[in-house]
């Protein structure tokens, strides 16, 4: 007996059903309709998901429509020209993103801390760019991690027994200060070293890289500028009589160096004929520096626990605040953020400071009372814990050291902070509001 008509219909339905439709299979017009229901910030986030979504949102001009509607509702004037509108929209999006970032850091309703073993030995340095974080200093390898999947995407081994002192990276290369030499790794893993007569120098203590130059701060008080393409030392600048302990670079070929005796010297790449020196009130060493080119402010952390700020336009100090009982190891801010500064030091407390006043706006540690969970990933285990905001009058000494190990380095991303603690683990703090 053959199949019944109803049986045929059921078989046809079974053959035609292929499960849930993947989002990337949706028609562009359908995606436009979905995107049109989103608010401004959610639409911006969707535009950063992938190239195809970004192209759809740009082509449909949904962001421009929302922006014009919002400006009209607020009776804000703007240029009617296409270029003027694009510039105004870009500026508005940047301000909107920085406002969300600031609100998340200061008024987070929840703080999730993901912790995983990144190395077999203790590591105390990290750098963050483009959703990736590079970790190292402590063992014989650097590792590049995806902050989305926590997967180690690349690994770079050191060439010999010399220690890794410092490192930096961009989208195509990793630059490392190894012993008294500079080493260069392409993102495909291929490694090369500078010629011995160009890449060898008095003991280097710190390094920063901004394509096409790598700048090394040396024990003899000099700063050496290396061109990464010609593989030559293009400039030697005498910055301090004492060792250079930390560096920061500006987009306009500005070099800022901190010394072991508490001096900060500012110079240019091309000439050392002009230099200016900024000095904190205490004579303790400068441990960390960062420069905000948007506001022309310089921030420094000292070995005595002070954080200071100078305005380079007026060449004067704006404020100085003691935020830690001892060493401030690291401080950073988002490149476009002119409001918040994230500071970490020996007491293991993650602090958020106001860039304009130095006021401590929020302080966080891991919550030792909260329950924790763990998940298995391809490379190991992710421990998930919660962060805790401290009250203004909190007694730090009563908080167990196990939940606040010293923060040896930190890197700031959008509503997130990565920290290292001179241990095998790294932590990712995610602030949600």
Short mmCIF file of C-alpha atoms in Angstrom, two decimals:
data_model
loop_
_atom_site.label_atom_id
_atom_site.label_comp_id
_atom_site.label_asym_id
_atom_site.label_seq_id
_atom_site.Cartn_x
_atom_site.Cartn_y
_atom_site.Cartn_z
CA UNK A 1 0.00 0.00 0.00
CA UNK A 2 1.38 3.44 -0.92
CA UNK A 3 1.66 6.39 1.43
CA UNK A 4 -1.48 8.29 2.26
CA UNK A 5 -1.95 11.92 1.13
CA UNK A 6 -1.54 13.09 4.72
CA UNK A 7 1.67 11.08 4.96
CA UNK A 8 2.99 12.79 1.82
CA UNK A 9 2.26 16.22 3.28
CA UNK A 10 4.06 15.31 6.51
CA UNK A 11 7.09 14.04 4.61
CA UNK A 12 7.21 17.23 2.53
CA UNK A 13 7.04 19.37 5.63
CA UNK A 14 9.79 17.31 7.25
CA UNK A 15 12.02 17.69 4.20
CA UNK A 16 11.46 21.46 3.93
CA UNK A 17 12.12 22.26 7.58
CA UNK A 18 15.79 23.00 8.15
CA UNK A 19 15.86 24.28 11.70
CA UNK A 20 16.24 27.85 12.98
CA UNK A 21 17.39 30.47 10.48
CA UNK A 22 20.86 31.85 11.22
CA UNK A 23 20.97 35.62 11.62
CA UNK A 24 23.46 36.01 8.76
CA UNK A 25 20.95 34.39 6.36
CA UNK A 26 18.34 37.11 6.89
CA UNK A 27 17.66 39.46 4.02
CA UNK A 28 19.14 42.98 4.27
CA UNK A 29 15.68 44.54 4.25
CA UNK A 30 14.62 42.36 7.18
CA UNK A 31 17.74 43.34 9.11
CA UNK A 32 17.00 47.01 8.41
CA UNK A 33 13.52 46.57 9.87
CA UNK A 34 14.98 44.89 12.98
CA UNK A 35 17.64 47.59 13.38
CA UNK A 36 15.02 50.35 13.09
CA UNK A 37 13.49 49.24 16.43
CA UNK A 38 16.77 49.74 18.31
CA UNK A 39 17.84 52.72 20.36
CA UNK A 40 20.87 54.83 19.53
CA UNK A 41 23.50 53.07 21.63
CA UNK A 42 22.30 49.55 20.78
CA UNK A 43 22.38 50.45 17.09
CA UNK A 44 25.97 51.69 17.46
CA UNK A 45 26.92 48.41 19.14
CA UNK A 46 25.31 46.45 16.28
CA UNK A 47 27.34 48.44 13.76
CA UNK A 48 30.50 47.14 15.45
CA UNK A 49 29.49 43.44 15.32
CA UNK A 50 30.69 42.70 11.79
CA UNK A 51 31.41 44.35 8.44
CA UNK A 52 28.10 43.32 6.86
CA UNK A 53 25.99 44.79 9.69
CA UNK A 54 28.11 47.93 9.65
CA UNK A 55 27.55 48.29 5.90
CA UNK A 56 23.78 47.79 6.25
CA UNK A 57 23.47 50.37 9.04
CA UNK A 58 25.62 52.89 7.14
CA UNK A 59 23.75 52.39 3.87
CA UNK A 60 20.33 52.75 5.53
CA UNK A 61 21.51 55.91 7.38
CA UNK A 62 19.62 54.77 10.49
CA UNK A 63 22.17 56.43 12.78
CA UNK A 64 21.86 59.74 10.97
CA UNK A 65 18.05 59.60 11.20
CA UNK A 66 18.12 58.92 14.95
CA UNK A 67 20.71 61.62 15.48
CA UNK A 68 18.76 64.28 13.54
CA UNK A 69 15.57 63.36 15.39
CA UNK A 70 17.32 63.67 18.74
CA UNK A 71 18.94 67.01 17.85
CA UNK A 72 15.59 68.45 16.72
CA UNK A 73 13.88 67.28 19.92
CA UNK A 74 16.62 68.97 21.96
CA UNK A 75 16.56 72.09 19.73
CA UNK A 76 20.29 71.72 19.01
CA UNK A 77 21.68 73.38 15.90
CA UNK A 78 23.88 71.49 13.43
CA UNK A 79 25.33 71.86 9.97
CA UNK A 80 23.08 70.83 7.08
CA UNK A 81 26.03 69.80 4.90
CA UNK A 82 26.84 66.11 4.52
CA UNK A 83 30.39 66.52 5.86
CA UNK A 84 29.18 68.68 8.75
CA UNK A 85 26.55 66.11 9.68
CA UNK A 86 29.07 63.26 9.57
CA UNK A 87 31.51 65.17 11.75
CA UNK A 88 28.80 66.15 14.22
CA UNK A 89 27.48 62.57 14.35
CA UNK A 90 30.97 61.15 14.88
CA UNK A 91 31.61 63.55 17.74
CA UNK A 92 28.25 62.73 19.29
CA UNK A 93 28.84 58.97 19.06
CA UNK A 94 32.21 59.35 20.76
CA UNK A 95 30.69 61.41 23.59
CA UNK A 96 27.86 58.88 23.95
CA UNK A 97 30.31 55.97 24.16
CA UNK A 98 32.49 57.74 26.74
CA UNK A 99 29.41 58.59 28.81
CA UNK A 100 28.34 54.93 28.85
CA UNK A 101 31.88 53.91 29.79
CA UNK A 102 32.04 56.42 32.66
CA UNK A 103 28.60 55.46 33.98
CA UNK A 104 29.52 51.77 33.89
CA UNK A 105 32.76 52.31 35.85
CA UNK A 106 31.13 54.51 38.48
CA UNK A 107 27.61 53.12 38.85
CA UNK A 108 27.82 49.49 37.83
CA UNK A 109 24.84 47.43 38.99
CA UNK A 110 26.99 44.32 38.66
CA UNK A 111 30.71 43.62 38.29
CA UNK A 112 31.76 40.28 36.86
CA UNK A 113 35.36 39.14 37.19
CA UNK A 114 36.55 36.35 34.90
CA UNK A 115 39.88 34.84 35.93
CA UNK A 116 41.97 32.27 34.10
CA UNK A 117 45.48 30.80 34.12
CA UNK A 118 47.37 32.53 31.32
CA UNK A 119 50.93 31.33 31.92
CA UNK A 120 52.87 28.60 33.66
CA UNK A 121 54.88 31.18 35.62
CA UNK A 122 54.07 34.54 37.19
CA UNK A 123 53.33 37.37 34.75
CA UNK A 124 53.03 41.05 35.56
CA UNK A 125 52.40 42.95 32.32
CA UNK A 126 49.48 43.30 29.89
CA UNK A 127 48.56 45.44 26.88
CA UNK A 128 45.12 45.75 25.27
CA UNK A 129 44.13 46.68 21.72
CA UNK A 130 41.24 45.83 19.37
CA UNK A 131 39.59 43.29 21.66
CA UNK A 132 42.91 41.49 22.19
CA UNK A 133 45.21 41.41 25.19
CA UNK A 134 48.90 40.55 25.18
CA UNK A 135 50.36 39.16 28.42
CA UNK A 136 53.90 38.33 29.47
CA UNK A 137 57.04 39.23 31.46
CA UNK A 138 57.86 36.49 33.94
CA UNK A 139 58.25 33.39 31.78
CA UNK A 140 59.65 32.71 28.31
CA UNK A 141 56.54 33.37 26.26
CA UNK A 142 54.04 36.09 25.38
CA UNK A 143 50.43 35.14 24.70
CA UNK A 144 47.74 36.99 22.77
CA UNK A 145 44.19 36.44 24.05
CA UNK A 146 40.75 37.13 22.63
CA UNK A 147 38.66 38.95 25.24
CA UNK A 148 35.53 37.69 23.54
CA UNK A 149 36.28 33.95 23.73
CA UNK A 150 39.19 33.88 26.24
CA UNK A 151 41.05 31.84 23.67
CA UNK A 152 44.81 32.10 23.25
CA UNK A 153 44.97 33.06 19.57
CA UNK A 154 48.75 33.39 19.23
CA UNK A 155 51.92 32.60 21.18
CA UNK A 156 55.39 34.12 20.88
CA UNK A 157 58.48 32.46 22.34
CA UNK A 158 61.58 34.40 23.41
CA UNK A 159 64.74 33.77 21.38
CA UNK A 160 67.21 32.97 24.16
CA UNK A 161 67.79 33.03 27.89
CA UNK A 162 67.50 36.84 28.15
CA UNK A 163 64.48 38.09 30.11
CA UNK A 164 61.54 39.89 28.54
CA UNK A 165 61.56 43.39 30.04
CA UNK A 166 58.65 45.08 28.28
CA UNK A 167 56.50 44.80 25.14
CA UNK A 168 53.82 46.45 23.02
CA UNK A 169 51.82 45.54 19.92
CA UNK A 170 49.52 46.71 17.14
CA UNK A 171 47.39 44.97 14.50
CA UNK A 172 50.39 43.59 12.59
CA UNK A 173 53.37 43.20 14.91
CA UNK A 174 54.63 42.65 18.46
CA UNK A 175 57.70 44.52 19.69
CA UNK A 176 59.60 43.22 22.71
CA UNK A 177 62.48 44.54 24.79
CA UNK A 178 64.46 41.36 25.47
CA UNK A 179 67.50 41.87 27.67
CA UNK A 180 69.42 44.61 25.87
CA UNK A 181 67.90 43.98 22.43
CA UNK A 182 64.73 44.76 20.52
CA UNK A 183 62.87 41.85 18.96
CA UNK A 184 60.07 41.99 16.42
CA UNK A 185 57.38 39.37 15.89
CA UNK A 186 55.01 39.47 12.95
CA UNK A 187 51.47 38.38 13.73
CA UNK A 188 52.15 35.24 11.68
CA UNK A 189 54.72 34.20 14.31
CA UNK A 190 57.90 34.99 12.36
CA UNK A 191 60.51 36.65 14.60
CA UNK A 192 63.47 38.90 13.85
CA UNK A 193 65.94 40.87 15.96
CA UNK A 194 67.58 44.20 15.41
CA UNK A 195 71.23 44.12 14.24
CA UNK A 196 73.54 43.92 17.23
CA UNK A 197 75.08 47.34 16.60
CA UNK A 198 71.59 48.92 16.36
CA UNK A 199 69.51 46.91 18.78
CA UNK A 200 71.96 46.57 21.65
CA UNK A 201 72.21 49.36 24.21
CA UNK A 202 72.73 50.16 27.87
CA UNK A 203 70.26 48.14 29.94
CA UNK A 204 66.69 48.99 28.92
CA UNK A 205 64.11 49.30 31.70
CA UNK A 206 60.95 50.13 29.74
CA UNK A 207 59.65 50.42 26.19
CA UNK A 208 56.72 51.89 24.27
CA UNK A 209 55.82 51.44 20.62
CA UNK A 210 53.85 53.72 18.32
CA UNK A 211 54.29 52.82 14.67
CA UNK A 212 56.81 53.34 13.15
CA UNK A 213 59.01 53.95 16.21
CA UNK A 214 59.86 51.97 19.33
CA UNK A 215 61.18 54.04 22.23
CA UNK A 216 63.37 52.47 24.92
CA UNK A 217 64.09 54.03 28.33
CA UNK A 218 67.56 53.06 29.60
CA UNK A 219 69.38 52.70 32.87
CA UNK A 220 71.84 55.46 31.89
CA UNK A 221 69.04 58.07 31.72
CA UNK A 222 68.79 58.14 27.92
CA UNK A 223 65.83 57.41 25.67
CA UNK A 224 66.62 55.69 22.38
CA UNK A 225 64.26 55.95 19.40
CA UNK A 226 64.32 53.05 16.91
CA UNK A 227 62.76 53.06 13.47
CA UNK A 228 61.00 49.70 13.04
CA UNK A 229 61.38 49.66 9.25
CA UNK A 230 64.99 50.72 8.75
CA UNK A 231 65.99 48.83 11.92
CA UNK A 232 68.17 51.74 13.02
CA UNK A 233 68.46 53.88 16.11
CA UNK A 234 67.35 57.28 14.82
CA UNK A 235 67.84 59.31 18.01
CA UNK A 236 69.44 59.17 21.46
CA UNK A 237 68.02 61.74 23.86
CA UNK A 238 69.46 62.47 27.30
CA UNK A 239 66.33 62.70 29.48
CA UNK A 240 67.57 62.23 33.07
CA UNK A 241 70.79 61.89 35.06
CA UNK A 242 69.17 58.85 36.70
CA UNK A 243 67.49 55.72 35.19
CA UNK A 244 64.36 56.05 33.06
CA UNK A 245 61.70 53.91 34.76
CA UNK A 246 58.61 54.46 32.58
CA UNK A 247 57.50 55.99 29.27
CA UNK A 248 54.43 57.36 27.54
CA UNK A 249 54.11 58.53 23.92
CA UNK A 250 51.95 61.20 22.30
CA UNK A 251 50.51 61.16 18.78
CA UNK A 252 52.41 64.33 17.89
CA UNK A 253 55.87 62.75 18.39
CA UNK A 254 55.98 63.55 22.08
CA UNK A 255 58.03 61.46 24.52
CA UNK A 256 57.31 61.56 28.25
CA UNK A 257 59.68 59.74 30.59
CA UNK A 258 59.63 59.20 34.35
CA UNK A 259 62.76 58.66 36.43
CA UNK A 260 63.78 56.81 39.58
CA UNK A 261 64.18 60.17 41.41
CA UNK A 262 60.71 61.48 40.68
CA UNK A 263 61.29 63.62 37.60
CA UNK A 264 59.13 63.66 34.47
CA UNK A 265 60.80 64.97 31.32
CA UNK A 266 58.97 65.88 28.11
CA UNK A 267 60.79 65.94 24.76
CA UNK A 268 60.18 65.53 21.04
CA UNK A 269 61.32 62.71 18.75
CA UNK A 270 63.13 64.89 16.25
CA UNK A 271 65.14 67.16 18.56
CA UNK A 272 66.37 67.23 22.12
CA UNK A 273 67.03 70.96 21.96
CA UNK A 274 63.86 71.60 23.96
CA UNK A 275 62.93 69.65 27.05
CA UNK A 276 60.85 70.46 30.07
CA UNK A 277 60.85 68.75 33.45
CA UNK A 278 57.84 68.23 35.70
CA UNK A 279 58.46 67.18 39.27
CA UNK A 280 56.05 65.89 41.94
CA UNK A 281 56.22 67.32 45.45
CA UNK A 282 57.63 64.05 46.83
CA UNK A 283 61.00 62.79 45.57
CA UNK A 284 59.97 59.16 45.18
CA UNK A 285 60.36 57.40 41.85
CA UNK A 286 57.86 57.57 39.00
CA UNK A 287 56.53 54.06 38.43
CA UNK A 288 53.94 54.62 35.68
CA UNK A 289 52.90 57.32 33.19
CA UNK A 290 50.07 57.94 30.76
CA UNK A 291 49.27 60.91 28.53
CA UNK A 292 45.85 62.07 27.31
CA UNK A 293 46.33 63.90 23.99
CA UNK A 294 42.69 65.05 23.99
CA UNK A 295 43.10 67.12 27.16
CA UNK A 296 46.92 67.51 27.15
CA UNK A 297 47.02 66.04 30.66
CA UNK A 298 49.85 63.86 31.99
CA UNK A 299 49.17 61.36 34.79
CA UNK A 300 51.83 59.70 36.93
CA UNK A 301 51.92 57.11 39.70
CA UNK A 302 54.78 57.04 42.22
CA UNK A 303 56.46 54.48 44.43
CA UNK A 304 55.00 56.29 47.47
CA UNK A 305 51.39 55.75 46.37
CA UNK A 306 50.68 59.18 44.88
CA UNK A 307 48.88 59.89 41.62
CA UNK A 308 49.57 63.29 40.06
CA UNK A 309 48.34 65.27 37.07
CA UNK A 310 49.96 68.04 34.99
CA UNK A 311 48.58 70.21 32.20
CA UNK A 312 51.21 70.38 29.44
CA UNK A 313 49.71 73.55 27.97
CA UNK A 314 50.30 75.47 31.19
CA UNK A 315 53.24 73.35 32.39
CA UNK A 316 51.87 73.15 35.90
CA UNK A 317 50.54 70.49 38.23
CA UNK A 318 46.76 70.42 38.63
CA UNK A 319 46.45 67.96 41.49
CA UNK A 320 48.18 65.27 43.54
CA UNK A 321 46.35 62.55 45.49
CA UNK A 322 47.63 59.69 47.60
CA UNK A 323 45.54 56.71 46.56
CA UNK A 324 47.63 53.79 47.87
CA UNK A 325 49.73 53.13 50.98
CA UNK A 326 52.67 52.30 48.74
CA UNK A 327 53.50 51.77 45.05
CA UNK A 328 51.08 52.76 42.27
CA UNK A 329 52.08 50.26 39.60
CA UNK A 330 49.76 51.17 36.74
CA UNK A 331 47.24 53.77 35.58
CA UNK A 332 45.35 54.04 32.29
CA UNK A 333 42.30 55.54 30.56
CA UNK A 334 40.52 54.98 27.28
CA UNK A 335 42.16 56.98 24.50
CA UNK A 336 39.09 59.20 24.00
CA UNK A 337 38.05 59.44 27.66
CA UNK A 338 38.61 62.82 29.30
CA UNK A 339 36.81 62.02 32.56
CA UNK A 340 37.99 58.82 34.30
CA UNK A 341 41.39 57.36 35.20
CA UNK A 342 41.78 53.74 36.36
CA UNK A 343 44.53 53.17 38.95
CA UNK A 344 45.98 49.97 40.44
CA UNK A 345 48.73 49.42 42.98
CA UNK A 346 50.24 47.38 45.75
CA UNK A 347 47.09 47.18 47.91
CA UNK A 348 45.12 45.42 45.14
CA UNK A 349 42.24 47.93 45.05
CA UNK A 350 41.01 49.00 41.62
CA UNK A 351 40.27 52.74 41.85
CA UNK A 352 38.49 55.10 39.46
CA UNK A 353 39.69 58.72 39.69
CA UNK A 354 38.33 61.94 38.21
CA UNK A 355 40.84 63.19 35.65
CA UNK A 356 40.13 66.86 36.42
CA UNK A 357 40.33 66.78 40.22
CA UNK A 358 42.04 63.53 41.27
CA UNK A 359 39.04 62.65 43.47
CA UNK A 360 38.58 58.90 44.02
CA UNK A 361 35.11 58.27 42.57
CA UNK A 362 34.86 54.48 43.10
CA UNK A 363 36.95 51.63 44.51
CA UNK A 364 36.54 47.90 43.81
CA UNK A 365 37.84 44.53 44.98
CA UNK A 366 36.74 40.96 44.43
CA UNK A 367 33.82 40.03 46.68
CA UNK A 368 35.08 37.20 48.90
CA UNK A 369 31.57 36.56 50.28
CA UNK A 370 29.90 36.05 46.90
CA UNK A 371 29.58 32.61 45.36
CA UNK A 372 31.75 31.74 42.36
CA UNK A 373 31.37 29.48 39.35
CA UNK A 374 33.64 28.06 36.69
CA UNK A 375 33.44 27.04 33.04
CA UNK A 376 35.71 24.86 30.98
CA UNK A 377 37.21 26.37 27.84
CA UNK A 378 39.51 24.90 25.21
CA UNK A 379 42.62 26.10 27.01
CA UNK A 380 41.53 25.63 30.62
CA UNK A 381 39.09 26.84 33.21
CA UNK A 382 37.46 30.25 33.59
CA UNK A 383 36.58 31.16 37.17
CA UNK A 384 33.66 33.59 37.37
CA UNK A 385 33.39 35.80 40.43
CA UNK A 386 31.78 39.06 41.44
CA UNK A 387 33.32 42.40 42.21
CA UNK A 388 32.42 44.58 45.15
CA UNK A 389 32.27 48.36 45.40
CA UNK A 390 33.90 49.67 48.58
CA UNK A 391 32.41 52.32 50.79
CA UNK A 392 34.31 55.57 51.28
CA UNK A 393 35.27 54.65 54.85
CA UNK A 394 36.13 50.98 54.12
CA UNK A 395 39.09 49.57 56.07
CA UNK A 396 41.28 48.06 53.36
CA UNK A 397 43.42 46.15 55.85
CA UNK A 398 40.42 44.06 56.92
CA UNK A 399 39.86 42.77 53.38
CA UNK A 400 41.67 39.43 52.78
CA UNK A 401 44.71 39.69 50.54
CA UNK A 402 43.48 36.67 48.59
CA UNK A 403 40.79 38.81 46.92
CA UNK A 404 43.01 41.87 46.44
CA UNK A 405 46.46 40.76 45.23
CA UNK A 406 48.69 43.61 44.10
CA UNK A 407 47.73 44.99 40.69
CA UNK A 408 51.01 45.03 38.79
CA UNK A 409 49.54 46.20 35.48
CA UNK A 410 46.15 47.11 34.02
CA UNK A 411 44.65 47.84 30.62
CA UNK A 412 41.36 49.68 30.05
CA UNK A 413 38.73 48.81 27.43
CA UNK A 414 35.14 49.88 26.91
CA UNK A 415 33.41 49.13 30.24
CA UNK A 416 36.13 46.62 31.12
CA UNK A 417 39.55 46.46 32.79
CA UNK A 418 42.17 43.70 32.53
CA UNK A 419 44.59 43.26 35.44
CA UNK A 420 47.72 41.20 36.16
CA UNK A 421 48.91 40.39 39.67
CA UNK A 422 52.38 38.84 39.43
CA UNK A 423 50.70 35.45 39.38
CA UNK A 424 49.77 32.88 36.75
CA UNK A 425 46.25 34.30 36.40
CA UNK A 426 44.87 37.36 34.69
CA UNK A 427 41.53 38.96 35.50
CA UNK A 428 38.94 40.62 33.30
CA UNK A 429 36.63 43.05 35.16
CA UNK A 430 33.37 43.71 33.31
CA UNK A 431 31.23 46.61 34.53
CA UNK A 432 27.55 46.39 33.65
CA UNK A 433 24.90 49.07 34.15
#
